[in-house]
Coordinates of N, CA and C in Angstrom, one line a residue:
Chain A
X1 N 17.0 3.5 23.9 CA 15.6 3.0 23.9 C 15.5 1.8 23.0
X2 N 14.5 0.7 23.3 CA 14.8 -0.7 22.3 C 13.7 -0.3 21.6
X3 N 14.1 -0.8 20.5 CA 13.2 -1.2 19.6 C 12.3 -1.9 19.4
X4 N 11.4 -2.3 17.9 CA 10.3 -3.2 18.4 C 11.3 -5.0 18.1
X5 N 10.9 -5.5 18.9 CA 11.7 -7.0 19.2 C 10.5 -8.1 18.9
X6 N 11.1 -8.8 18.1 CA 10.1 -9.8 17.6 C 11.1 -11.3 17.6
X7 N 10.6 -12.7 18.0 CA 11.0 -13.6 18.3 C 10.1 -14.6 18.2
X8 N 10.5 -16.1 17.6 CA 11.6 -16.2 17.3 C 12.1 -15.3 16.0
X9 N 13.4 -15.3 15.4 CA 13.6 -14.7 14.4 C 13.3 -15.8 13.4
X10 N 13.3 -16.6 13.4 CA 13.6 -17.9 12.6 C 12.4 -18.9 12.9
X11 N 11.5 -19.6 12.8 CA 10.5 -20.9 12.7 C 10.7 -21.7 11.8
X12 N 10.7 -22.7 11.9 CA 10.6 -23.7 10.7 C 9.4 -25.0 11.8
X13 N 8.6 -25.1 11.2 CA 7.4 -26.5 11.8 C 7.0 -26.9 10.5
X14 N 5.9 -28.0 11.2 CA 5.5 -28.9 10.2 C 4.3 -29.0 10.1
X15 N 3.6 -29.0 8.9 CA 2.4 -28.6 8.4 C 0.7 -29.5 9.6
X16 N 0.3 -28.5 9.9 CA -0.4 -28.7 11.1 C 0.3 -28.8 12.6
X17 N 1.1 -28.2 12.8 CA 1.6 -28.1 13.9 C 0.9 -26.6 14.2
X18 N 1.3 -25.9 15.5 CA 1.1 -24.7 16.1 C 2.0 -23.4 16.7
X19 N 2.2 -22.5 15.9 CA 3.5 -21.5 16.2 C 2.7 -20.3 16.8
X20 N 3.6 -19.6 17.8 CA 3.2 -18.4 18.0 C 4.5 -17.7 17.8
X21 N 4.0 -16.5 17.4 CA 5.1 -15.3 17.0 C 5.1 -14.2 18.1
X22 N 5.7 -13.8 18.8 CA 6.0 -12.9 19.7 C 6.3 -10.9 19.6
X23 N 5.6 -10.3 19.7 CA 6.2 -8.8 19.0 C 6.2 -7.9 20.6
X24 N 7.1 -8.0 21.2 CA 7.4 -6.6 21.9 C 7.7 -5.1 21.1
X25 N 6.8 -4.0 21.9 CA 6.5 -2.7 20.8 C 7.8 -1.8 21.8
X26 N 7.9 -1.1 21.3 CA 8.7 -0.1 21.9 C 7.3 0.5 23.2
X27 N 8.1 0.3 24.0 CA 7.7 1.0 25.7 C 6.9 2.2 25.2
X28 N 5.3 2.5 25.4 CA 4.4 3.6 25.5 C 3.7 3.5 24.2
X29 N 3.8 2.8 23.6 CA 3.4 2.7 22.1 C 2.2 2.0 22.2
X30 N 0.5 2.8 21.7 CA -0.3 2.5 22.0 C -0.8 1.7 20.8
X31 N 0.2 2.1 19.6 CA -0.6 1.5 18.1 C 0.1 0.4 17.7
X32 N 0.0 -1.2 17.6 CA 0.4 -2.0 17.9 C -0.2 -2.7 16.0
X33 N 1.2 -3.1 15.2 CA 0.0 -3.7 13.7 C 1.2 -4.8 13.3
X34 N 0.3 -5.9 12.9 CA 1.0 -7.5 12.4 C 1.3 -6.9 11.2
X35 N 1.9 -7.2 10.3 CA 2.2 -7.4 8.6 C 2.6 -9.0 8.1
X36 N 2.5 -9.4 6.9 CA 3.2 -10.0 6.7 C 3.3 -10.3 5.2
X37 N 4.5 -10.7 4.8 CA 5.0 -10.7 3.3 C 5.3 -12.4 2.8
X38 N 4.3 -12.8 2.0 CA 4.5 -14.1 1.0 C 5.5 -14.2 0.5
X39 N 6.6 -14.9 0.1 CA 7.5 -14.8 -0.6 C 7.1 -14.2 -2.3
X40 N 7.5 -13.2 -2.5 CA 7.4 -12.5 -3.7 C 6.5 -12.0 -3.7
X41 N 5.7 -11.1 -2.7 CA 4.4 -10.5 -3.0 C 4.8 -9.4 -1.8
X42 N 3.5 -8.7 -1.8 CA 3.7 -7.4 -1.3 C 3.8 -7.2 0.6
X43 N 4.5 -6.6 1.2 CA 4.0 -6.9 2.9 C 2.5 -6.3 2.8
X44 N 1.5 -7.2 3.4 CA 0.1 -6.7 3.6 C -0.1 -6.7 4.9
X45 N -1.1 -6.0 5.9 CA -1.7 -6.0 6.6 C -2.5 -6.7 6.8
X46 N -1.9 -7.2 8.4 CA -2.9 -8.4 9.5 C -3.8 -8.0 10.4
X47 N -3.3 -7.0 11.7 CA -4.1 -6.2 12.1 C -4.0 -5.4 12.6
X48 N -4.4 -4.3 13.3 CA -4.1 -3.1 14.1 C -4.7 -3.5 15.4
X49 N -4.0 -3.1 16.9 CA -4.3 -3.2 18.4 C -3.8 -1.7 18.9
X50 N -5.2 -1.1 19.3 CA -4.9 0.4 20.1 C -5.2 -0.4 21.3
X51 N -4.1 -0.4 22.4 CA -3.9 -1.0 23.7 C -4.3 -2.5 23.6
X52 N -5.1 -2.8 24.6 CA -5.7 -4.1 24.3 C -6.7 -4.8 23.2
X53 N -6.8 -3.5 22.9 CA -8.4 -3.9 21.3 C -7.8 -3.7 20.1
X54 N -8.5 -5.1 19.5 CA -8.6 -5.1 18.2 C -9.3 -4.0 17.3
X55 N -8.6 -2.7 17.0 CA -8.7 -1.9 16.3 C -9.5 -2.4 14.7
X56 N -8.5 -3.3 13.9 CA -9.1 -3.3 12.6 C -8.1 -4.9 12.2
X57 N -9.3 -5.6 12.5 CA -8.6 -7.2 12.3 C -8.9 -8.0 10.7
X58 N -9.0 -6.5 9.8 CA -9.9 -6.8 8.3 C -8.4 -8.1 7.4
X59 N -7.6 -7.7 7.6 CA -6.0 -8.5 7.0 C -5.9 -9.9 7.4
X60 N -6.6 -10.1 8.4 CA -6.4 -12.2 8.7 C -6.9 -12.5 7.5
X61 N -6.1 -13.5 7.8 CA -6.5 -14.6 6.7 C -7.7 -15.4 6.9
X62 N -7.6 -15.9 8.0 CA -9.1 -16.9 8.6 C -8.5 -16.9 9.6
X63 N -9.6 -18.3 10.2 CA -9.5 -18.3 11.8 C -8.9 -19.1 12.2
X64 N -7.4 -19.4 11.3 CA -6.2 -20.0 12.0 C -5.4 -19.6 12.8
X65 N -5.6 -18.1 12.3 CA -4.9 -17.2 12.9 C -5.7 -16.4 14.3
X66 N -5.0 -16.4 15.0 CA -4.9 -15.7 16.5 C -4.2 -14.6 17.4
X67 N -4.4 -13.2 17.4 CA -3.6 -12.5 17.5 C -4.3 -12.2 19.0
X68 N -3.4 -11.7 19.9 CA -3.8 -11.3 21.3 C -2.7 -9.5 22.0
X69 N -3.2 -9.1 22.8 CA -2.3 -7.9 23.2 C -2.8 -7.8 24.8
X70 N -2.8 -9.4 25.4 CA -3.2 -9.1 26.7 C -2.2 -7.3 27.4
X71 N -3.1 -6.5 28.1 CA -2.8 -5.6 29.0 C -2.0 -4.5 28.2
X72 N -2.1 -4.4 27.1 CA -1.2 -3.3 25.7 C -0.5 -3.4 25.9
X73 N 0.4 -4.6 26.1 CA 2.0 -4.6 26.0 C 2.6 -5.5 24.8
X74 N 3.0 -6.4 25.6 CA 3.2 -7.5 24.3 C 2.4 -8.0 23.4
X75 N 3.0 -8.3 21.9 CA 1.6 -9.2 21.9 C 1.8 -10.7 21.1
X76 N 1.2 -11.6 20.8 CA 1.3 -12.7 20.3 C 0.3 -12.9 19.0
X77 N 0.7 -13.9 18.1 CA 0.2 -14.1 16.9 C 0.7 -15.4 16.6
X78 N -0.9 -16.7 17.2 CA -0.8 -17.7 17.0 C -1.3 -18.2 15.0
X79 N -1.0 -19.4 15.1 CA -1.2 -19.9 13.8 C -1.4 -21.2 13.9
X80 N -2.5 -21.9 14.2 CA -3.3 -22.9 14.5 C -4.1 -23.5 13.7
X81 N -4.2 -24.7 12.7 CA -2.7 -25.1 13.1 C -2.4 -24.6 11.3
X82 N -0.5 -24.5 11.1 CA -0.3 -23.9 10.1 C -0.3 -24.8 9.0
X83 N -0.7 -24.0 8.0 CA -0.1 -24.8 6.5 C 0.9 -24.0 5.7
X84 N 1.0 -24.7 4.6 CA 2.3 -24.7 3.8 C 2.1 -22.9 3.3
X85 N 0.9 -22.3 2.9 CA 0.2 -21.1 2.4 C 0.7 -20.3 3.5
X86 N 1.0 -20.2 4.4 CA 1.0 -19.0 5.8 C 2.5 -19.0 5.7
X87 N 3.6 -19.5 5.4 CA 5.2 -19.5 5.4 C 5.5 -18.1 4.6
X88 N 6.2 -17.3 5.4 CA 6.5 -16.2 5.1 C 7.1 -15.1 6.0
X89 N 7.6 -13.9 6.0 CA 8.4 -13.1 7.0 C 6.8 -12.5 7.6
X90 N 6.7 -12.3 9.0 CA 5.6 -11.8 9.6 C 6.2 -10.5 10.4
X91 N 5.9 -9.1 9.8 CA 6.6 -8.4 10.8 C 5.6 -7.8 11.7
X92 N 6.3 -7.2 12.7 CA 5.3 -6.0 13.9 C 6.0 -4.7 13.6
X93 N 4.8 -3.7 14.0 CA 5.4 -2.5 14.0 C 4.5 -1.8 14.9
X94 N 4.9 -0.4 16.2 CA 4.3 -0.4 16.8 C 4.6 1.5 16.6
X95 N 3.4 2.2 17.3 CA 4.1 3.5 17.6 C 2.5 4.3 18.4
X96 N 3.5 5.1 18.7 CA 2.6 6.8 19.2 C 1.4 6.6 19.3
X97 N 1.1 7.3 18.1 CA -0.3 7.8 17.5 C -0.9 7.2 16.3
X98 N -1.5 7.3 15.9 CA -1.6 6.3 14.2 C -1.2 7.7 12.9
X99 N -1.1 8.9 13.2 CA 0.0 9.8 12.5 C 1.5 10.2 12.7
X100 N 2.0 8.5 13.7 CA 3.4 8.7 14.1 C 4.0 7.7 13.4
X101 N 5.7 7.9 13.4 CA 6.3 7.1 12.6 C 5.5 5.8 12.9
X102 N 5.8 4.7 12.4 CA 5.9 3.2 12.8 C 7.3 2.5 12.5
X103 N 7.4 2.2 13.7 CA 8.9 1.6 14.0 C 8.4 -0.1 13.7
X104 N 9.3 -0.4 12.8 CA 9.0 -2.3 12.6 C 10.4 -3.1 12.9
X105 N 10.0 -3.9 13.6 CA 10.8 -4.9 14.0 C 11.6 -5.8 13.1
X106 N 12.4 -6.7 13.1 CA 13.2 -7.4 12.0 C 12.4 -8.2 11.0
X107 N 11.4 -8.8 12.1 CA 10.7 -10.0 11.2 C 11.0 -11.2 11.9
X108 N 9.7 -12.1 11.9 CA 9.8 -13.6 12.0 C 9.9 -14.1 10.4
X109 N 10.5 -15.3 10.4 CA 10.4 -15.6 9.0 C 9.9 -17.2 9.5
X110 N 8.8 -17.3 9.1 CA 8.3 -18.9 9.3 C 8.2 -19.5 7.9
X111 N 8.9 -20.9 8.2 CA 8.5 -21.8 7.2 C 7.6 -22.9 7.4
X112 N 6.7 -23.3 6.8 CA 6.1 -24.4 7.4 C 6.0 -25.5 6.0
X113 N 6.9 -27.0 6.5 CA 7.2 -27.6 5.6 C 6.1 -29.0 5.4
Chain B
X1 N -10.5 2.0 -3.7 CA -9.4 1.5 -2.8 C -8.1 1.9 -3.1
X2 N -7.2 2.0 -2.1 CA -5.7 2.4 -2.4 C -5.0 1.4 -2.9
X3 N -3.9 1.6 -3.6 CA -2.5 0.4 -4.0 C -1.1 1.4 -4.1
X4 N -0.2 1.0 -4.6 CA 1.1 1.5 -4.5 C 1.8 0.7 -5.9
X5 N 1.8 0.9 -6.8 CA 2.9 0.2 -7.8 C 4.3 0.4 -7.5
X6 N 5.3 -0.2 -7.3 CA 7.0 0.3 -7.5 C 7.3 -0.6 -8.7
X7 N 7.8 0.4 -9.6 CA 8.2 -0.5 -11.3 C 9.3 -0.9 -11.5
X8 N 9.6 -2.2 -11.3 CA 11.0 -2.4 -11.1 C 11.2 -3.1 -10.0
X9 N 11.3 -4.4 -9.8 CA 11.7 -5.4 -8.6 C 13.1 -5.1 -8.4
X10 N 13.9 -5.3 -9.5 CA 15.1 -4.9 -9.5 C 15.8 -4.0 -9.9
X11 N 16.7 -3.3 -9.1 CA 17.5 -2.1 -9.7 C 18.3 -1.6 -10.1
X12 N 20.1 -2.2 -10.8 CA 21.4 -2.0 -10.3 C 21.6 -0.6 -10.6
X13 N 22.8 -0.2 -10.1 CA 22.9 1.2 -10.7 C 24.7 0.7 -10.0
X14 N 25.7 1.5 -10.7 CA 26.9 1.6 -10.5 C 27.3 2.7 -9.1
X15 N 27.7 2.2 -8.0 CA 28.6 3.4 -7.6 C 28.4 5.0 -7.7
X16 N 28.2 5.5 -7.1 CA 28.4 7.1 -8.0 C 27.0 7.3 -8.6
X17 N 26.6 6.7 -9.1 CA 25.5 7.1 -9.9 C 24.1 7.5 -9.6
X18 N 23.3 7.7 -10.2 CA 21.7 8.3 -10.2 C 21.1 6.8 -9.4
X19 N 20.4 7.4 -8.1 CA 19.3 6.3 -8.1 C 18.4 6.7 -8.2
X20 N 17.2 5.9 -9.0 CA 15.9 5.9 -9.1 C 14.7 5.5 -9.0
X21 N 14.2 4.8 -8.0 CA 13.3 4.3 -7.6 C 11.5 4.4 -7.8
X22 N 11.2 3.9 -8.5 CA 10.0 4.2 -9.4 C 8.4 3.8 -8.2
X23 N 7.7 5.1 -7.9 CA 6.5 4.3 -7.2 C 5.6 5.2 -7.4
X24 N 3.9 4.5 -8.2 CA 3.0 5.4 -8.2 C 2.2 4.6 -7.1
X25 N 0.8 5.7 -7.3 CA 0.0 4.9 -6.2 C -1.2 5.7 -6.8
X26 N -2.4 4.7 -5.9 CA -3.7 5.3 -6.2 C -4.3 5.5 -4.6
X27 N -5.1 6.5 -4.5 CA -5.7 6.9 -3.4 C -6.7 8.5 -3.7
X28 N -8.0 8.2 -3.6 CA -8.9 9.2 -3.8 C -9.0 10.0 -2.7
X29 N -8.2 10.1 -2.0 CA -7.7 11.6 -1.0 C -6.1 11.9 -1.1
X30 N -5.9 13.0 -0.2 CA -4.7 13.0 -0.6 C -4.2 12.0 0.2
X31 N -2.8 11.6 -0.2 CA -2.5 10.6 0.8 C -0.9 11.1 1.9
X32 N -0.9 10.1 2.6 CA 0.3 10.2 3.4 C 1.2 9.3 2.9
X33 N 2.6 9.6 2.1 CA 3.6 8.5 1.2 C 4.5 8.4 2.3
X34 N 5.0 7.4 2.0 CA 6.0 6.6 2.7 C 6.7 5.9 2.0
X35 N 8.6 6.0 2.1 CA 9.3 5.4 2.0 C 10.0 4.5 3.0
X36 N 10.0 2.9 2.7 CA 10.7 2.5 4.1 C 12.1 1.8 3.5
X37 N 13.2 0.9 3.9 CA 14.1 0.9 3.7 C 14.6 -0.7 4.6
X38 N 14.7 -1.6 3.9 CA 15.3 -2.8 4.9 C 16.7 -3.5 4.6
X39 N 17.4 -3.1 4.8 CA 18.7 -3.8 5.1 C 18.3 -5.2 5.3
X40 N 19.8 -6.2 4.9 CA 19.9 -7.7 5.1 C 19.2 -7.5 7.0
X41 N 19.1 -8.4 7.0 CA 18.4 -8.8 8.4 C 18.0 -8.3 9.4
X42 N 17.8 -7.1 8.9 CA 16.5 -6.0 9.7 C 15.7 -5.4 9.3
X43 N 15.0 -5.2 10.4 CA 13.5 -4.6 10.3 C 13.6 -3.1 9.1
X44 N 12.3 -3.0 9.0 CA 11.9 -2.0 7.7 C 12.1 -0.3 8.6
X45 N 12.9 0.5 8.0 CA 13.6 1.5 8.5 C 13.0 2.7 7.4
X46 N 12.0 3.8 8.6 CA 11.5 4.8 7.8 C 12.5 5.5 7.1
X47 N 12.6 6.0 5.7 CA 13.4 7.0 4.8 C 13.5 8.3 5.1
X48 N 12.0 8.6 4.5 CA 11.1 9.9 4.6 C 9.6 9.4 4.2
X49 N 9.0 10.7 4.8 CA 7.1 10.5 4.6 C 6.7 12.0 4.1
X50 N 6.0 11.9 3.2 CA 4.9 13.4 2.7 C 4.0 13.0 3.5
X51 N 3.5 14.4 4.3 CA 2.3 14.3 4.9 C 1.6 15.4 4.1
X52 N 1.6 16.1 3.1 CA 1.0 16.9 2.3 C 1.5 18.5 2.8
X53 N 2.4 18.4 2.8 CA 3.7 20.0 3.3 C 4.1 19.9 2.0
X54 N 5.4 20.6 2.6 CA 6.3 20.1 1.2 C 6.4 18.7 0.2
X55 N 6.2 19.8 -1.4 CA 6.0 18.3 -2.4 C 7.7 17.8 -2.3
X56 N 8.5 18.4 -2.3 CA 9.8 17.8 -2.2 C 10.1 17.6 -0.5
X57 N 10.8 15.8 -0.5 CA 10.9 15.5 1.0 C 11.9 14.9 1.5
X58 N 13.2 15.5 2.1 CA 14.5 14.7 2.3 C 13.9 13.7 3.5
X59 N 15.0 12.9 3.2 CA 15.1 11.9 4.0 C 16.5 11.7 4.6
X60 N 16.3 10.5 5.2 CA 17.7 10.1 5.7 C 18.8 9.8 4.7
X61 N 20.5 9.9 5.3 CA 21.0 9.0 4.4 C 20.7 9.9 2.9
X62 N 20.1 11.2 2.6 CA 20.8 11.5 1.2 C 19.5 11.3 0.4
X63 N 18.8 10.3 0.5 CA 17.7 10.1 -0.2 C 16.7 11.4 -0.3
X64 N 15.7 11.6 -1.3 CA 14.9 12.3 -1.0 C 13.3 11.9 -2.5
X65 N 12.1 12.5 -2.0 CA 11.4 12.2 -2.7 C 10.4 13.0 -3.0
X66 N 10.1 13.2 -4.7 CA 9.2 14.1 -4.6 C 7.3 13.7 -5.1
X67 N 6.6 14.6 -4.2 CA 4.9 14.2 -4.4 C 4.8 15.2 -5.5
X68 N 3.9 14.1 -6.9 CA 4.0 14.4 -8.1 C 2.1 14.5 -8.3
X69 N 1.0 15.4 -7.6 CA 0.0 15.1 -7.7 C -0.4 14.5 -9.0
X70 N 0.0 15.0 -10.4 CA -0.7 15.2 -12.0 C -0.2 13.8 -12.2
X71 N 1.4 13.2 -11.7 CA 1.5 11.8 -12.1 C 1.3 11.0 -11.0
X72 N 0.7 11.3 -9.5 CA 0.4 9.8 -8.9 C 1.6 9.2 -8.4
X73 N 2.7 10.3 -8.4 CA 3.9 9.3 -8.3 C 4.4 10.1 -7.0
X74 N 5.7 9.3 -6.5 CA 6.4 9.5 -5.9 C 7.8 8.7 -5.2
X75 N 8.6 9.2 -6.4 CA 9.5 8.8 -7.0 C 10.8 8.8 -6.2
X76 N 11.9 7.7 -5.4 CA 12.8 8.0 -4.3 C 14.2 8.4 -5.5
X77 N 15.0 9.5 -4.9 CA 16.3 9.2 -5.6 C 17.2 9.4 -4.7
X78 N 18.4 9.3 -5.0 CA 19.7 9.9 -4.3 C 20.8 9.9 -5.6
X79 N 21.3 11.4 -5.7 CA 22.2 11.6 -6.3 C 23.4 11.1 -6.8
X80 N 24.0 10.1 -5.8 CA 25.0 9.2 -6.0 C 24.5 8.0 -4.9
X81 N 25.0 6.8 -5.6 CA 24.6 5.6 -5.1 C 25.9 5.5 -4.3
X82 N 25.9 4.8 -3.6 CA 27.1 4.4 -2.4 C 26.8 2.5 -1.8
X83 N 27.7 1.9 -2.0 CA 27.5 -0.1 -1.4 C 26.7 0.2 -0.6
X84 N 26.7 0.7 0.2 CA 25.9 0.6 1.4 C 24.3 0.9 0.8
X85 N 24.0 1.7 0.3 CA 22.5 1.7 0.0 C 21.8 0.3 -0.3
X86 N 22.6 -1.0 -0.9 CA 22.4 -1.9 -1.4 C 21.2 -2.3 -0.5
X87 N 19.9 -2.4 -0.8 CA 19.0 -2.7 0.3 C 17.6 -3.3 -0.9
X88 N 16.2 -3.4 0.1 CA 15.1 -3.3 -0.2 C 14.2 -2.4 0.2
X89 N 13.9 -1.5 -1.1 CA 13.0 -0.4 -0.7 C 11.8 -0.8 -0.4
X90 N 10.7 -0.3 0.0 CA 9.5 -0.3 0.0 C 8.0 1.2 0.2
X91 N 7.6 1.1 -0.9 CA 6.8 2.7 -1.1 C 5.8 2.0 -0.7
X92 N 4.8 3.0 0.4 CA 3.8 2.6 1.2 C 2.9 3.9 0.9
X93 N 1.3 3.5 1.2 CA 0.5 4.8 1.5 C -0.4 4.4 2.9
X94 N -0.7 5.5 3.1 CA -1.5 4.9 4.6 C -2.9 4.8 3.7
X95 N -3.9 4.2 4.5 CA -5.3 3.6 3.9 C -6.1 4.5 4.4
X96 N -6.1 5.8 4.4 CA -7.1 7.2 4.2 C -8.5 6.3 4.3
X97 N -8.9 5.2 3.9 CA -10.2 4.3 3.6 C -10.5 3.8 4.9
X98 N -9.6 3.8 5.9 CA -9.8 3.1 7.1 C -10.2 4.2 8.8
X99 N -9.9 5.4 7.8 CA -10.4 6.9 9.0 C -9.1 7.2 9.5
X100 N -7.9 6.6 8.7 CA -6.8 7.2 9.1 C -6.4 6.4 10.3
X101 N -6.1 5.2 10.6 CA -5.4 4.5 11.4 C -4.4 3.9 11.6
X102 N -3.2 4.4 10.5 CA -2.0 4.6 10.4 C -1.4 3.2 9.8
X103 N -2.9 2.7 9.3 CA -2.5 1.3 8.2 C -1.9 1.6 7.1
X104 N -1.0 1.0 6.8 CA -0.3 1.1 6.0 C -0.4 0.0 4.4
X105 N -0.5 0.7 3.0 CA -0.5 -0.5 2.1 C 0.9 -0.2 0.7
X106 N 1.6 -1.2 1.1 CA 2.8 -1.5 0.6 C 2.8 -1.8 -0.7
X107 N 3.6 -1.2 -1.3 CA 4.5 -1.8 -2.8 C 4.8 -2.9 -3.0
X108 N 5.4 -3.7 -4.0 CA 6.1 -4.8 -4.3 C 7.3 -4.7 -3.6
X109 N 7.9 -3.9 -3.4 CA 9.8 -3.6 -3.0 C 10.6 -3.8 -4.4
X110 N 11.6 -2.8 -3.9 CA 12.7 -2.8 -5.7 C 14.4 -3.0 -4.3
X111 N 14.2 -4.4 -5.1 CA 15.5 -4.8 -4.5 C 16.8 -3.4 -5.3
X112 N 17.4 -2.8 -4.6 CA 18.7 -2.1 -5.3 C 20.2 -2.6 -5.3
X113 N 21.0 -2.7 -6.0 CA 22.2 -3.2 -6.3 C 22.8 -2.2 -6.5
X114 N 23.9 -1.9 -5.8 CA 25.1 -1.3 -6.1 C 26.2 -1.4 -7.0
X115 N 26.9 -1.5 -7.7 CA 28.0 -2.5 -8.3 C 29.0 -1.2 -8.1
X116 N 30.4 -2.4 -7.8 CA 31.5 -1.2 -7.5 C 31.8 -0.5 -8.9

């Protein structure tokens, strides 16, 4: 069975440009949640998607940020446009139920220079 | 509101030896603890989790952890360190504050060092 798959692994853009981050969940997985970690600070919470809805979008930062889960499968997490503050590993992690493991993906690591 | 302290960014320990991994936390219910585990260039890999069963909780890999209600803690060890554990931990609690939606709020991470 795959795992949660997130792409690119790697970003590097330039300050006001536009990235999207990609998270495939593991197949049947209804609970769908962004994270992401500042360099040297804690991984925090971006948001939770039960199927296509935004569950609990309290972790954005503002409204640069854009996260989508057309049809509860895939989902994407734009960053419009980015600054130097948002550079950091962004991971996904998807599962079950919200009292089931959560399986997380490698991580995007964006830099924006 | 909930948090998670882990004391200690860094950790070496020799080969063979005691690991100890330091994490309290605050949460005015009981909570659901989580350890996760990330290797060089992958994703964060569950350890073990208390869901309020057993205060003592093995994990994968040898590790295990015990829920300390009186200290707030919940502390990872493994008996002998092995290269391979060389990783970054991370002690999580779910956010009980949110109705239980399997949010998760993370520690700092305690990088661990093996040395041969």
């Amino acid at each position: 069975e795959a795992g949660v798959t997130q792409f690119p692994s790697h970003s590097v853009i330039e300050k006001g440009q536009t990235v999207t981050l990609r998270c495939d969940p593991i197949s049947g997985h209804d609970n769908l949640y962004w994270y992401r970690r500042v360099m040297g600070k804690e991984i925090k919470f971006l948001l939770h998607f039960v199927k296509e809805s935004k569950q609990d979008e309290s972790g954005m930062p503002n409204n640069r940020f854009l996260a989508e889960r057309t049809g509860g499968t895939y989902s994407t997490l734009k960053v419009q446009p980015a600054e130097l503050e948002d550079s950091g590993v962004y991971f996904c992690a998807s599962s079950l139920g919200v009292v089931s493991e959560a399986f997380f993906g490698q991580g995007t690591r964006l830099t924006v220079v | 509101a909930q948090s998670v302290t882990q004391l200690g960014s860094h950790v070496s320990v020799s080969e063979g030896a005691l690991v100890l991994l330091r994490c309290n936390y605050s949460s005015s219910v009981p909570p659901y603890l989580f350890w996760y585990v990330q290797y060089p260039n992958q994703g964060l890999q569950l350890l073990l989790k208390y869901t309020s069963a057993a205060t003592l909780v093995k994990g994968i890999n040898g590790f295990e952890a015990e829920f300390k209600k009186s200290e707030t803690s919940f502390h990872l060890t493994k008996p002998s360190a092995h290269m391979s554990d060389a990783a970054e931990y991370f002690c999580a609690v779910s956010d009980e504050g949110s109705g239980n939606t399997g949010k998760l709020i993370f520690g700092q991470g305690t990088t661990l060092q093996v040395k041969p």
